[in-house]
Coordinates of C-alpha atoms and ligand atoms in Angstrom, one line a residue:
X630 CA -17.1 11.5 40.6
X631 CA -14.4 12.1 43.9
X632 CA -12.4 8.6 42.8
X633 CA -8.9 8.8 42.8
X634 CA -6.5 7.1 40.3
X635 CA -3.4 5.4 41.4
X636 CA -0.9 4.7 39.3
X637 CA 1.1 1.5 41.0
X638 CA 4.6 0.2 40.3
X639 CA 6.6 -2.9 41.7
X640 CA 10.5 -2.4 42.0
X641 CA 12.2 -5.2 42.9
X642 CA 16.1 -5.1 44.3
X643 CA 16.6 -8.7 44.5
X644 CA 16.6 -11.5 47.1
X645 CA 13.1 -11.5 47.0
X646 CA 13.4 -8.1 48.3
X647 CA 10.1 -5.8 46.7
X648 CA 9.3 -2.2 47.3
X649 CA 5.4 -1.4 45.7
X650 CA 5.2 2.3 44.9
X651 CA 1.9 4.1 44.3
X652 CA 1.5 7.8 43.1
X653 CA -2.2 9.2 42.9
X654 CA -2.3 10.6 39.2
X655 CA -5.8 11.7 39.4
X656 CA -5.0 15.1 38.9
X657 CA -3.0 14.3 35.8
X658 CA -5.3 12.7 34.8
X659 CA -7.9 14.7 34.9
X660 CA -5.6 17.3 33.5
X661 CA -5.5 14.8 30.4
X662 CA -9.3 14.4 30.1
X663 CA -9.5 18.2 29.9
X664 CA -6.7 18.6 27.5
X665 CA -8.6 15.7 25.0
X666 CA -12.1 17.1 25.5
X667 CA -10.7 20.9 24.8
X668 CA -8.3 19.4 21.7
X669 CA -12.0 17.9 20.4
X670 CA -14.2 20.7 21.1
X671 CA -12.0 23.8 19.7
X672 CA -11.3 21.1 16.6
X673 CA -15.0 20.6 15.8
X674 CA -15.6 24.1 16.2
X675 CA -13.7 24.9 13.5
X676 CA -14.8 22.9 10.9
X677 CA -17.6 25.8 10.4
X678 CA -16.4 28.6 9.7
X679 CA -13.7 27.1 7.6
X680 CA -16.1 25.3 5.0
X681 CA -17.8 28.5 5.3
X682 CA -14.3 30.8 4.3
X683 CA -13.5 28.4 1.3
X684 CA -16.9 28.0 0.2
X685 CA -16.2 32.3 0.1
X686 CA -12.7 32.1 -1.6
X687 CA -13.8 29.7 -3.8
X688 CA -17.2 31.9 -5.5
X689 CA -14.2 34.7 -5.5
X690 CA -12.3 32.7 -7.8
X691 CA -14.6 31.5 -9.7
X692 CA -15.3 35.6 -10.9
X693 CA -12.7 35.3 -13.4
X694 CA -13.9 39.2 -14.6
X695 CA -12.9 42.4 -13.6
X696 CA -10.3 41.0 -9.7
X697 CA -7.0 43.1 -9.7
X698 CA -3.8 40.6 -9.7
X699 CA -4.0 41.6 -6.3
X700 CA -7.1 40.5 -5.3
X701 CA -6.4 37.6 -7.7
X702 CA -3.1 36.8 -5.9
X703 CA -4.7 37.7 -2.4
X704 CA -7.7 34.6 -2.9
X705 CA -4.8 32.0 -3.5
X706 CA -2.4 33.5 -0.4
X707 CA -6.2 32.8 1.2
X708 CA -6.8 29.1 -0.1
X709 CA -3.8 27.8 0.7
X710 CA -3.8 29.3 4.5
X711 CA -7.6 27.5 4.5
X712 CA -6.0 24.6 2.9
X713 CA -3.4 24.5 5.5
X714 CA -6.0 25.0 8.4
X715 CA -8.3 22.3 6.8
X716 CA -4.8 20.3 7.6
X717 CA -4.9 20.8 11.3
X718 CA -8.1 20.6 11.9
X719 CA -8.5 17.1 10.0
X720 CA -4.8 15.8 11.8
X721 CA -6.3 16.6 15.5
X722 CA -9.6 15.6 14.5
X723 CA -8.2 12.1 13.2
X724 CA -5.9 12.5 16.4
X725 CA -8.8 12.7 18.4
X726 CA -10.3 9.7 17.7
X727 CA -7.1 7.8 17.7
X728 CA -7.1 8.2 21.1
X729 CA -10.0 8.1 22.5
X730 CA -12.9 5.5 20.1
X731 CA -14.0 2.8 21.1
X732 CA -11.6 0.0 18.5
X733 CA -13.9 -1.6 15.9
X734 CA -11.1 -4.1 14.5
X735 CA -11.8 -7.1 11.5
X736 CA -9.8 -8.9 9.5
X737 CA -7.7 -6.2 7.0
X738 CA -6.1 -7.4 3.4
X739 CA -2.9 -5.2 4.1
X740 CA -1.5 -6.5 1.0
X741 CA -4.6 -4.8 -0.4
X742 CA -5.3 -1.7 1.5
X743 CA -1.2 -0.9 0.4
X744 CA -1.3 -1.8 -3.8
X745 CA -4.4 1.0 -2.8
X746 CA -2.2 3.6 -1.0
X747 CA 0.3 3.2 -3.5
X748 CA -1.7 3.3 -6.3
X749 CA -3.2 6.7 -5.1
X750 CA 0.4 8.4 -4.3
X751 CA 1.4 7.1 -7.6
X752 CA -1.3 9.1 -9.4
X753 CA 0.2 12.4 -7.9
X754 CA 3.4 11.8 -8.8
X755 CA 5.4 13.0 -12.0
X756 CA 7.6 10.0 -12.1
X757 CA 5.1 6.6 -10.8
X758 CA 8.2 4.1 -10.5
X759 CA 9.3 6.0 -7.0
X760 CA 7.5 4.5 -5.5
X761 CA 8.3 0.4 -5.0
X762 CA 5.6 -2.3 -3.2
X763 CA 7.4 -5.5 -2.1
X764 CA 4.8 -8.0 -0.8
X765 CA 6.9 -10.7 0.8
X766 CA 4.2 -12.1 2.3
X767 CA -0.4 -12.0 1.8
X768 CA -0.6 -12.1 5.3
X769 CA -4.2 -10.1 6.7
X770 CA -3.9 -8.9 10.5
X771 CA -6.6 -7.8 13.2
X772 CA -7.2 -4.6 13.2
X773 CA -8.9 -1.2 12.1
X774 CA -9.0 0.2 8.8
X775 CA -9.3 4.2 9.2
X776 CA -5.9 3.7 11.4
X777 CA -3.2 1.9 9.4
X778 CA -4.9 3.6 6.4
X779 CA -4.2 6.6 8.1
X780 CA -0.4 5.3 9.2
X781 CA 0.7 3.8 6.4
X782 CA -0.4 6.2 4.1
X783 CA 1.5 9.3 6.9
X784 CA 4.8 7.5 6.4
X785 CA 4.4 7.3 3.0
X786 CA 4.5 10.3 2.3
X787 CA 7.2 11.4 4.6
X788 CA 9.4 9.1 2.8
X789 CA 8.3 11.3 0.0
X790 CA 8.5 14.0 1.2
X791 CA 11.8 14.6 2.8
X792 CA 14.1 12.9 0.0
X793 CA 14.9 13.7 -3.4
X794 CA 12.1 14.2 -5.9
X795 CA 13.4 11.3 -8.0
X796 CA 14.4 9.4 -5.3
X797 CA 12.5 5.9 -4.8
X798 CA 11.4 5.2 -1.9
X799 CA 10.4 1.6 -0.6
X800 CA 7.4 -0.1 0.9
X801 CA 7.6 -3.9 2.0
X802 CA 5.7 -6.5 3.8
X803 CA 7.3 -9.3 5.2
X804 CA 7.1 -11.4 8.2
X805 CA 9.4 -13.1 11.1
X806 CA 8.9 -15.2 13.8
X807 CA 8.2 -12.6 16.0
X808 CA 6.1 -9.8 13.8
X809 CA 4.5 -9.6 10.6
X810 CA 6.6 -5.6 9.8
X811 CA 5.4 -3.0 7.0
X812 CA 8.4 -0.9 6.2
X813 CA 9.4 2.6 5.0
X814 CA 11.9 2.8 3.8
X815 CA 13.7 6.6 2.1
X816 CA 16.7 7.7 0.4
X817 CA 16.4 11.0 2.1
X818 CA 18.1 13.5 4.3
X819 CA 18.1 11.3 7.3
X820 CA 17.2 12.2 11.5
X821 CA 19.9 13.0 13.7
X822 CA 20.0 10.6 16.7
X823 CA 19.4 13.2 19.1
X824 CA 15.8 13.8 17.1
X825 CA 15.0 10.1 16.9
X826 CA 12.9 10.0 20.1
X827 CA 11.0 14.0 19.2
X828 CA 9.7 12.9 16.2
X829 CA 6.3 11.2 16.6
X830 CA 5.7 13.9 19.6
X831 CA 2.9 16.0 18.5
X832 CA 3.7 19.2 16.9
X833 CA 7.8 18.3 16.6
X834 CA 9.3 19.4 13.3
X835 CA 12.7 19.4 13.2
X836 CA 14.1 22.9 12.9
X837 CA 15.8 22.9 9.2
X838 CA 12.3 21.5 7.9
X839 CA 10.5 24.7 9.3
X840 CA 13.0 26.7 7.1
X841 CA 13.1 24.7 4.3
X842 CA 9.3 25.5 4.4
X843 CA 8.5 21.7 3.7
X844 CA 4.5 22.1 4.7
X845 CA 3.6 20.0 7.4
X846 CA 2.5 20.5 10.9
X847 CA 3.8 17.6 12.4
X848 CA 1.7 15.8 14.0
X849 CA 2.0 13.3 11.2
X850 CA 4.5 10.9 13.1
X851 CA 1.7 11.0 15.9
X852 CA -0.8 9.8 14.4
X853 CA 0.9 6.9 13.2
X854 CA 2.3 6.4 17.0
X855 CA -1.1 6.2 17.7
X856 CA -2.9 4.0 15.7
X857 CA -0.2 1.6 16.0
X858 CA -0.9 1.3 20.1
X859 CA -4.3 1.0 19.0
X860 CA -2.5 -2.3 17.0
X861 CA -0.5 -3.0 19.9
X862 CA 2.0 -2.3 17.2
X863 CA 5.6 -0.7 17.2
X864 CA 6.7 1.7 15.6
X865 CA 11.1 1.9 15.0
X866 CA 12.9 4.0 13.2
X867 CA 16.4 3.5 12.1
X868 CA 17.9 6.6 10.3
X869 CA 21.4 7.5 9.0
X870 CA 22.0 11.7 8.7
X871 CA 22.3 12.6 5.1
X872 CA 21.7 9.0 3.4
X873 CA 18.3 7.9 4.8
X874 CA 15.6 6.3 7.2
X875 CA 13.4 3.3 7.2
X876 CA 10.4 3.4 9.7
X877 CA 8.8 -0.4 10.6
X878 CA 5.4 -1.2 12.3
X879 CA 5.9 -4.1 14.0
X880 CA 2.7 -6.0 14.6
X881 CA 2.6 -9.4 16.8
X882 CA 2.1 -12.9 14.8
X883 CA -0.8 -12.8 17.2
X884 CA -2.8 -10.4 14.7
X885 CA -2.5 -12.6 11.6
X886 CA -6.1 -13.8 11.1
X887 CA -7.6 -15.3 8.1
X888 CA -10.0 -14.0 5.8
X889 CA -13.4 -15.3 5.6
X890 CA -13.5 -17.7 2.8
X891 CA -16.4 -16.3 0.2
X892 CA -18.9 -18.6 0.5
X893 CA -20.4 -20.6 -2.9
X894 CA -24.0 -21.1 -2.7
X895 CA -23.8 -25.2 -3.1
X896 CA -26.6 -26.9 -5.1
X897 CA -29.6 -28.3 -3.5
Ligands
ADP1621 P1 5.6 16.6 9.4 O1 6.0 15.5 8.3 O2 4.0 17.5 9.2 O3 6.7 17.2 10.1 P2 5.4 14.3 11.3 O4 5.0 14.2 12.5 O5 5.2 13.7 10.0 O6 4.9 15.6 11.0 O7 7.4 14.5 11.4 C1 7.1 15.3 12.1 C2 8.9 15.5 11.7 O8 10.1 14.5 11.2 C3 9.6 16.1 10.5 O9 8.9 17.4 10.6 C4 10.9 15.7 9.6 O10 11.7 16.8 10.4 C5 10.6 14.4 10.8 N1 10.0 13.1 9.5 C6 9.8 12.7 9.6 N2 9.7 11.8 8.8 C7 10.9 12.1 8.0 C8 11.2 11.1 6.4 N3 11.2 10.1 6.2 N4 13.0 11.4 6.6 C9 12.9 12.9 7.9 N5 13.1 13.4 8.5 C10 11.5 12.9 9.0

């Protein structure tokens, strides 16, 4: 259709003087929609060939008779790369869902969700004590489970990835007068002040990281940002280069909810 989209801003100059600025953003909006559709379609279309490739690679790997060492190595490399591509496609699809899907909220038991996420991560670590979970409050919040789970697990996996193998990572769920906060604190390499505003951009990775070959594609924090936007929550990053970082998600207290009580059958 031919509808025009205007972005309107009011600028105050004091003494009751106000200026109304209107900008035609129709074209910008159209391009934004095209970008989202393109990314959604490409990621969706990549899923089928990837599944087929992975299937054939698994068959090849199962042929334990007579694959030469060179071929075995090549199959392993191809598997690692298809896994990487699968992660990229999954993250792009998740990001698209977070950007476009309608919100469907329920009362989420965050302490239980965090306990579960920590357990899953501990199961994959040699040193399970690395993850310290502190639940200072038991409050639940109105939200979307998939979005919250993705945000929290991305923050935890980053904290583990970007700190030394045995360094503790502390996760805390607590409440202040204005917010309920989830913080993820690590004793890792930290982030330079200039990089902090950029780390949640799509595909942004700090240069040193690339060279050190820590696996990742730069979509984790973009997912966190979009997941939080769906909850009117803010991501606050504080970091000391060489000492560690703290990523905290601030949810407005207005989002606290009371879980539905279990209804016990009453005597007739
Ligand atoms: P990825 O981890 O896939 O590179 P992210 O979007 O999750 O992508 O993070 C973007 C960049 O921010 C990372 O490449 C890394 O340089 C930096 N970063 C994220 N989390 C941390 C952390 N806890 N400590 C230090 N640097 C981090």
